[in-house]
Coordinates of C-alpha atoms in Angstrom, one line a residue:
X926 CA -15.8 186.3 -62.1
X927 CA -15.6 188.8 -65.0
X928 CA -17.6 188.5 -68.2
X929 CA -16.5 190.2 -71.5
X930 CA -13.1 190.1 -69.9
X931 CA -10.4 189.7 -72.5
X932 CA -8.1 188.0 -70.2
X933 CA -10.1 185.8 -67.8
X934 CA -6.9 184.0 -66.8
X935 CA -6.1 186.9 -64.6
X936 CA -9.6 187.5 -63.3
X937 CA -10.3 183.8 -62.6
X938 CA -6.9 182.3 -61.6
X939 CA -6.2 185.1 -59.2
X940 CA -9.3 184.1 -57.3
X941 CA -9.0 180.4 -57.2
X942 CA -5.5 179.2 -57.8
X943 CA -2.0 179.4 -56.4
X944 CA 0.8 178.7 -58.9
X945 CA 4.1 177.3 -57.7
X946 CA 6.7 180.0 -57.8
X947 CA 4.2 182.8 -58.2
X948 CA 1.9 184.5 -55.9
X949 CA -1.6 185.0 -57.2
X950 CA -2.9 188.6 -57.0
X951 CA -5.6 187.6 -54.6
X952 CA -3.2 186.1 -52.2
X953 CA -0.6 188.8 -52.4
X954 CA 0.0 191.1 -49.4
X955 CA -2.8 193.6 -49.6
X956 CA -1.6 197.1 -50.2
X957 CA -3.6 200.3 -49.6
X958 CA -5.5 201.2 -52.8
X959 CA -4.4 204.4 -54.5
X960 CA -6.9 207.2 -54.6
X961 CA -7.3 206.9 -58.4
X962 CA -8.6 203.3 -58.5
X963 CA -12.2 204.6 -58.7
X964 CA -11.4 206.5 -61.8
X965 CA -9.7 203.5 -63.4
X966 CA -12.6 201.3 -62.4
X967 CA -14.9 203.8 -64.3
X968 CA -12.6 203.9 -67.3
X969 CA -12.6 200.1 -67.4
X970 CA -16.4 199.9 -67.3
X971 CA -16.7 202.5 -70.1
X972 CA -14.2 200.7 -72.3
X973 CA -15.9 197.4 -72.0
X974 CA -19.4 198.9 -72.2
X975 CA -18.5 200.7 -75.5
X976 CA -16.9 197.5 -76.9
X977 CA -20.3 196.4 -78.3
X978 CA -20.8 199.7 -80.0
X979 CA -17.3 199.4 -81.6
X980 CA -18.1 195.9 -82.8
X981 CA -21.3 197.2 -84.4
X982 CA -19.4 200.0 -86.2
X983 CA -16.6 197.8 -87.2
X984 CA -18.9 195.2 -88.9
X985 CA -20.3 198.0 -91.0
X986 CA -17.1 198.1 -93.0
X987 CA -15.4 194.7 -92.5
X988 CA -16.4 191.1 -92.2
X989 CA -16.9 189.8 -88.6
X990 CA -13.8 187.6 -88.8
X991 CA -11.7 190.6 -90.0
X992 CA -13.1 192.7 -87.1
X993 CA -12.1 189.9 -84.6
X994 CA -8.6 189.5 -86.2
X995 CA -8.0 193.2 -86.0
X996 CA -9.2 193.3 -82.4
X997 CA -6.8 190.5 -81.4
X998 CA -3.9 191.9 -83.4
X999 CA -4.0 195.4 -81.8
X1000 CA -4.8 194.0 -78.4
X1001 CA -1.9 191.6 -78.5
X1002 CA 0.5 194.4 -79.6
X1003 CA -0.4 196.4 -76.5
X1004 CA 0.1 193.5 -74.1
X1005 CA 3.3 192.4 -75.9
X1006 CA 4.7 195.9 -75.4
X1007 CA 4.1 195.6 -71.7
X1008 CA 5.7 192.1 -71.6
X1009 CA 8.8 193.6 -73.3
X1010 CA 9.0 196.5 -70.9
X1011 CA 8.6 194.3 -67.8
X1012 CA 11.0 191.7 -69.4
X1013 CA 8.6 188.8 -68.9
X1014 CA 9.0 185.7 -71.0
X1015 CA 6.3 183.7 -72.6
X1016 CA 5.5 180.3 -71.2
X1017 CA 7.5 177.2 -72.3
X1018 CA 6.5 173.7 -72.9
X1019 CA 4.4 172.1 -75.6
X1020 CA 1.7 171.0 -73.2
X1021 CA 1.2 174.5 -71.8
X1022 CA 0.9 175.9 -75.3
X1023 CA -1.6 173.2 -76.2
X1024 CA -3.8 174.2 -73.3
X1025 CA -3.4 177.9 -74.2
X1026 CA -4.6 177.1 -77.7
X1027 CA -7.8 175.7 -76.3
X1028 CA -8.2 178.6 -73.8
X1029 CA -7.6 181.1 -76.6
X1030 CA -10.3 179.5 -78.7
X1031 CA -12.9 179.4 -75.9
X1032 CA -12.1 182.8 -74.3
X1033 CA -11.1 184.9 -77.3
X1034 CA -11.4 183.6 -80.8
X1035 CA -14.8 182.0 -80.5
X1036 CA -16.7 184.5 -78.4
X1037 CA -15.3 187.5 -80.1
X1038 CA -16.2 186.1 -83.5
X1039 CA -19.7 185.1 -82.4
X1040 CA -20.4 188.5 -81.0
X1041 CA -19.2 190.1 -84.3
X1042 CA -21.5 187.8 -86.3
X1043 CA -24.4 188.3 -83.9
X1044 CA -24.3 192.1 -84.3
X1045 CA -24.9 191.9 -88.0
X1046 CA -28.5 191.2 -87.1
X1047 CA -29.1 192.2 -83.5
X1048 CA -28.5 195.6 -81.9
X1049 CA -25.5 196.2 -79.7
X1050 CA -27.7 196.8 -76.7
X1051 CA -29.0 193.2 -76.9
X1052 CA -25.5 191.9 -77.4
X1053 CA -24.3 193.7 -74.2
X1054 CA -27.2 192.2 -72.2
X1055 CA -26.6 188.7 -73.6
X1056 CA -23.0 189.1 -72.4
X1057 CA -24.3 189.6 -68.9
X1058 CA -25.6 186.1 -68.8
X1059 CA -22.1 184.6 -68.5
X1060 CA -22.3 184.4 -64.6
X1061 CA -25.5 182.4 -65.0
X1062 CA -24.0 179.9 -67.5
X1063 CA -20.9 179.8 -65.2
X1064 CA -23.1 178.9 -62.2
X1065 CA -24.9 176.2 -64.0
X1066 CA -21.7 174.7 -65.4
X1067 CA -19.8 174.8 -62.2
X1068 CA -22.4 172.7 -60.4
X1069 CA -21.7 170.0 -62.9
X1070 CA -18.0 170.4 -63.7
X1071 CA -16.6 171.6 -60.3
X1072 CA -17.2 169.3 -57.5
X1073 CA -16.0 171.8 -54.9
X1074 CA -18.6 174.3 -56.0
X1075 CA -21.6 173.4 -53.8
X1076 CA -25.0 174.8 -54.7
X1077 CA -26.9 176.9 -52.2
X1078 CA -30.5 178.0 -52.2
X1079 CA -29.5 181.6 -52.9
X1080 CA -27.3 180.7 -55.9
X1081 CA -29.9 178.4 -57.4
X1082 CA -32.6 181.1 -56.9
X1083 CA -30.2 183.6 -58.6
X1084 CA -29.9 181.2 -61.6
X1085 CA -33.7 180.9 -62.0
X1086 CA -34.1 184.7 -61.6
X1087 CA -31.4 185.4 -64.1
X1088 CA -32.8 183.2 -66.8
X1089 CA -36.3 184.7 -66.2
X1090 CA -34.7 188.0 -66.9
X1091 CA -33.3 186.6 -70.2
X1092 CA -36.8 185.6 -71.2
X1093 CA -38.0 189.1 -70.3
X1094 CA -35.4 190.7 -72.5
X1095 CA -36.2 188.4 -75.4
X1096 CA -40.0 189.0 -75.0
X1097 CA -40.9 185.3 -74.6
X1098 CA -44.6 186.1 -73.9
X1099 CA -44.8 187.6 -77.4
X1100 CA -43.4 184.5 -79.0
X1101 CA -40.0 186.3 -79.6
X1102 CA -41.6 188.3 -82.3
X1103 CA -39.3 190.8 -84.1
X1104 CA -36.3 189.1 -82.7
X1105 CA -33.5 187.6 -84.8
X1106 CA -33.1 184.2 -83.2
X1107 CA -29.9 183.3 -85.0
X1108 CA -28.1 186.4 -83.9
X1109 CA -29.4 186.2 -80.4
X1110 CA -28.4 182.5 -80.2
X1111 CA -24.9 183.5 -81.3
X1112 CA -24.6 186.2 -78.6
X1113 CA -25.8 183.7 -76.0
X1114 CA -23.4 181.1 -77.2
X1115 CA -20.6 183.6 -77.0
X1116 CA -21.4 184.3 -73.3
X1117 CA -21.6 180.6 -72.7
X1118 CA -18.1 180.1 -74.2
X1119 CA -16.5 182.2 -71.4
X1120 CA -17.4 180.0 -68.4
X1121 CA -16.5 176.9 -70.4
X1122 CA -13.1 178.4 -71.0
X1123 CA -12.7 179.5 -67.3
X1124 CA -13.4 176.0 -66.1
X1125 CA -10.9 174.6 -68.7
X1126 CA -8.2 177.1 -67.5
X1127 CA -8.9 176.2 -63.9
X1128 CA -8.4 172.5 -64.6
X1129 CA -5.3 172.8 -66.9
X1130 CA -3.3 176.0 -66.3
X1131 CA -3.8 176.6 -62.6
X1132 CA -0.4 175.2 -61.6
X1133 CA 1.7 176.0 -64.6
X1134 CA 4.1 178.2 -62.6
X1135 CA 3.9 181.1 -65.1
X1136 CA 2.8 184.6 -64.3
X1137 CA -0.8 185.7 -65.1
X1138 CA 0.6 188.4 -67.4
X1139 CA 2.7 185.9 -69.3
X1140 CA -0.1 183.4 -69.7
X1141 CA -2.6 186.1 -70.8
X1142 CA -0.1 187.5 -73.4
X1143 CA 0.5 184.0 -74.8
X1144 CA -3.2 183.4 -74.9
X1145 CA -3.9 186.5 -77.0
X1146 CA -1.0 185.6 -79.3
X1147 CA -2.4 182.2 -79.9
X1148 CA -5.9 183.5 -80.5
X1149 CA -4.5 186.0 -83.1
X1150 CA -2.8 183.1 -84.8
X1151 CA -6.0 181.1 -84.9
X1152 CA -7.9 184.0 -86.5
X1153 CA -5.1 184.6 -88.9
X1154 CA -5.6 181.0 -90.2
X1155 CA -9.4 181.1 -90.3
X1156 CA -10.1 184.6 -91.6
X1157 CA -8.6 184.0 -95.2
X1158 CA -10.7 180.8 -95.5
X1159 CA -14.0 182.6 -95.0
X1160 CA -13.4 186.2 -96.1
X1161 CA -11.7 188.0 -99.0
X1162 CA -9.2 190.8 -98.7
X1163 CA -11.1 194.1 -98.4
X1164 CA -11.1 196.2 -101.6
X1165 CA -11.4 199.4 -99.6
X1166 CA -10.7 200.4 -96.0
X1167 CA -13.4 202.7 -94.5
X1168 CA -11.8 205.0 -92.0
X1169 CA -14.5 205.0 -89.2
X1170 CA -14.9 201.2 -89.0
X1171 CA -11.1 200.8 -89.1
X1172 CA -10.8 203.2 -86.2
X1173 CA -13.5 201.3 -84.4
X1174 CA -11.5 198.1 -84.8
X1175 CA -8.3 199.7 -83.7
X1176 CA -10.0 201.1 -80.6
X1177 CA -11.7 197.8 -79.9
X1178 CA -8.3 196.0 -79.9
X1179 CA -6.0 198.6 -78.4
X1180 CA -8.5 199.7 -75.7
X1181 CA -11.0 197.0 -75.3
X1182 CA -8.6 194.1 -75.4
X1183 CA -5.2 195.5 -74.6
X1184 CA -5.5 198.6 -72.3
X1185 CA -8.6 197.2 -70.5
X1186 CA -6.8 194.0 -69.6
X1187 CA -3.9 196.0 -68.1
X1188 CA -6.3 198.2 -66.1
X1189 CA -8.1 195.2 -64.8
X1190 CA -4.8 193.4 -64.0
X1191 CA -3.8 196.4 -61.8
X1192 CA -7.3 196.6 -60.2
X1193 CA -7.2 193.0 -59.2
X1194 CA -3.8 193.5 -57.6
X1195 CA -4.8 196.7 -55.9
X1196 CA -8.4 196.2 -54.6
X1197 CA -8.8 192.5 -55.0
X1198 CA -10.8 190.4 -57.5
X1199 CA -14.1 190.8 -55.8
X1200 CA -14.2 194.5 -56.2
X1201 CA -12.6 194.4 -59.6
X1202 CA -15.3 192.0 -60.8
X1203 CA -18.1 194.5 -59.9
X1204 CA -17.3 196.1 -63.2
X1205 CA -19.3 193.3 -64.8
X1206 CA -22.6 194.8 -63.6
X1207 CA -22.0 198.2 -65.3
X1208 CA -21.2 196.8 -68.8
X1209 CA -24.7 196.2 -70.0
X1210 CA -25.9 199.5 -68.7
X1211 CA -23.2 201.4 -70.6
X1212 CA -23.7 199.2 -73.7
X1213 CA -27.4 200.0 -73.7
X1214 CA -26.9 203.7 -73.2
X1215 CA -24.3 203.9 -75.9
X1216 CA -26.3 202.0 -78.4
X1217 CA -29.4 204.1 -77.9
X1218 CA -27.7 207.5 -77.7
X1219 CA -25.0 207.1 -80.4
X1220 CA -26.5 204.5 -82.8
X1221 CA -30.1 205.3 -82.4
X1222 CA -31.1 201.8 -81.5
X1223 CA -34.7 201.3 -80.3
X1224 CA -35.4 200.3 -76.8
X1225 CA -38.6 198.7 -75.5
X1226 CA -39.5 198.5 -71.8
X1227 CA -38.7 194.8 -71.6
X1228 CA -35.0 195.3 -72.4
X1229 CA -34.0 197.4 -69.4
X1230 CA -36.4 195.6 -67.1
X1231 CA -35.1 192.2 -68.1
X1232 CA -31.5 193.5 -67.9
X1233 CA -32.0 194.5 -64.3
X1234 CA -33.5 191.1 -63.5
X1235 CA -30.5 189.4 -65.2
X1236 CA -28.0 191.4 -63.2
X1237 CA -29.9 190.7 -60.0
X1238 CA -29.8 187.0 -60.7
X1239 CA -26.1 187.1 -61.6
X1240 CA -25.3 188.9 -58.4
X1241 CA -27.1 186.2 -56.4
X1242 CA -25.2 183.4 -58.2
X1243 CA -21.9 185.1 -57.2
X1244 CA -22.9 185.7 -53.6
X1245 CA -21.3 183.7 -50.8
X1246 CA -23.1 182.7 -47.6
X1247 CA -22.0 184.4 -44.4
X1248 CA -19.9 182.2 -42.2
X1249 CA -22.0 180.8 -39.3
X1250 CA -21.2 182.3 -35.9
X1251 CA -19.4 179.8 -33.6
X1252 CA -21.7 178.2 -31.1
X1253 CA -20.7 178.4 -27.4
X1254 CA -18.9 175.4 -26.1
X1255 CA -21.2 173.0 -24.1
X1256 CA -20.7 172.8 -20.3
X1257 CA -19.0 169.6 -19.3
X1258 CA -21.4 167.2 -17.6
X1259 CA -19.1 166.7 -14.6
X1260 CA -19.5 170.4 -13.6
X1261 CA -22.6 171.0 -11.6
X1262 CA -24.6 174.1 -12.6
X1263 CA -24.8 177.0 -10.2
X1264 CA -28.1 177.2 -8.4
X1265 CA -30.2 180.2 -9.2
X1266 CA -30.5 181.2 -5.6
X1267 CA -26.8 181.0 -4.9
X1268 CA -25.2 184.1 -3.4
X1269 CA -22.8 186.0 -5.6
X1270 CA -19.1 185.9 -4.8
X1271 CA -18.1 189.1 -3.0
X1272 CA -15.5 191.2 -4.8
X1273 CA -13.2 191.5 -1.8
X1274 CA -13.2 187.7 -1.2
X1275 CA -13.2 186.4 -4.8
X1276 CA -10.3 184.2 -5.6
X1277 CA -7.6 185.5 -7.9
X1278 CA -8.7 183.0 -10.7
X1279 CA -12.2 184.4 -10.8
X1280 CA -13.0 186.8 -13.6
X1281 CA -15.9 189.3 -13.2
X1282 CA -17.6 191.1 -16.1
X1283 CA -15.4 194.1 -15.3
X1284 CA -12.2 192.3 -15.4
X1285 CA -10.1 191.1 -18.3
X1286 CA -7.0 189.1 -18.8
X1287 CA -3.8 191.0 -19.6

């Protein structure tokens, strides 16, 4: 699974579902990856890693709800343009749109807004690391909500290690001194919102019969509508439009929500969801480097150390046990064992049905 993924419908449904009339990307005939997929993978990691820096810059000139609305507006415009070019239609049916409204709230409107509000009081580096806890929340929730997701010792251990890393990042042994608890709680709730949304999508939209691109475009459209309703209720129209924060919001939407989704969509189809999801582990590293280098944010030893522990735990929760090697079939009881002192069958007198170690069936 992917975390700070603006269109988890693609990343999650392509792994776990098969929609009637469509072929999920993970189940499609595997084609040879193009040589440039490594470059696109790196670009995707950079875009999502810098998203937290762009949120920080955007909130310096605009209210958090306005940043989120702009992000969704520009991101939806990019995806809508692709839908038009590919001549794909939006989903139909009131029930499908009702589920999309809930998915848009849990996967876009709510977490985007929470991250924007959180970064008013916490550094972008901490927000990026909190985002990396989504696999941990997802693991814990799946054990309760998804009966087919059986816990293993390795995954449970990863869950414990990951949350120990969270406590390390937050400096729990120091009583969380110097930490804005409200902003941190918002960032953690944002990362929790993603797996809740993924589970909801899996239960409601898995067999809708629409393409992933169509569902994702509709999801972003609905999320934009939700923010368009909420934003005027809690914010006033800006009296001025600072250029740098405005450019940050445009880049956050067009690149972090629009272009990044399209890149990820192509990577999942080309190299498979497992490889595409590895981008998750680069996001907090890039977010931390960008915040320290470009915004001058302070960094204590516990932040990178805790981040490494979080990522190690998250990797364990996503690991799958190796399939057990098949055991040799037992010898039927009605066949007598060959005595140890029995003479070997001569090669020149062996029956045609006998197979020696140097022979093989055609």
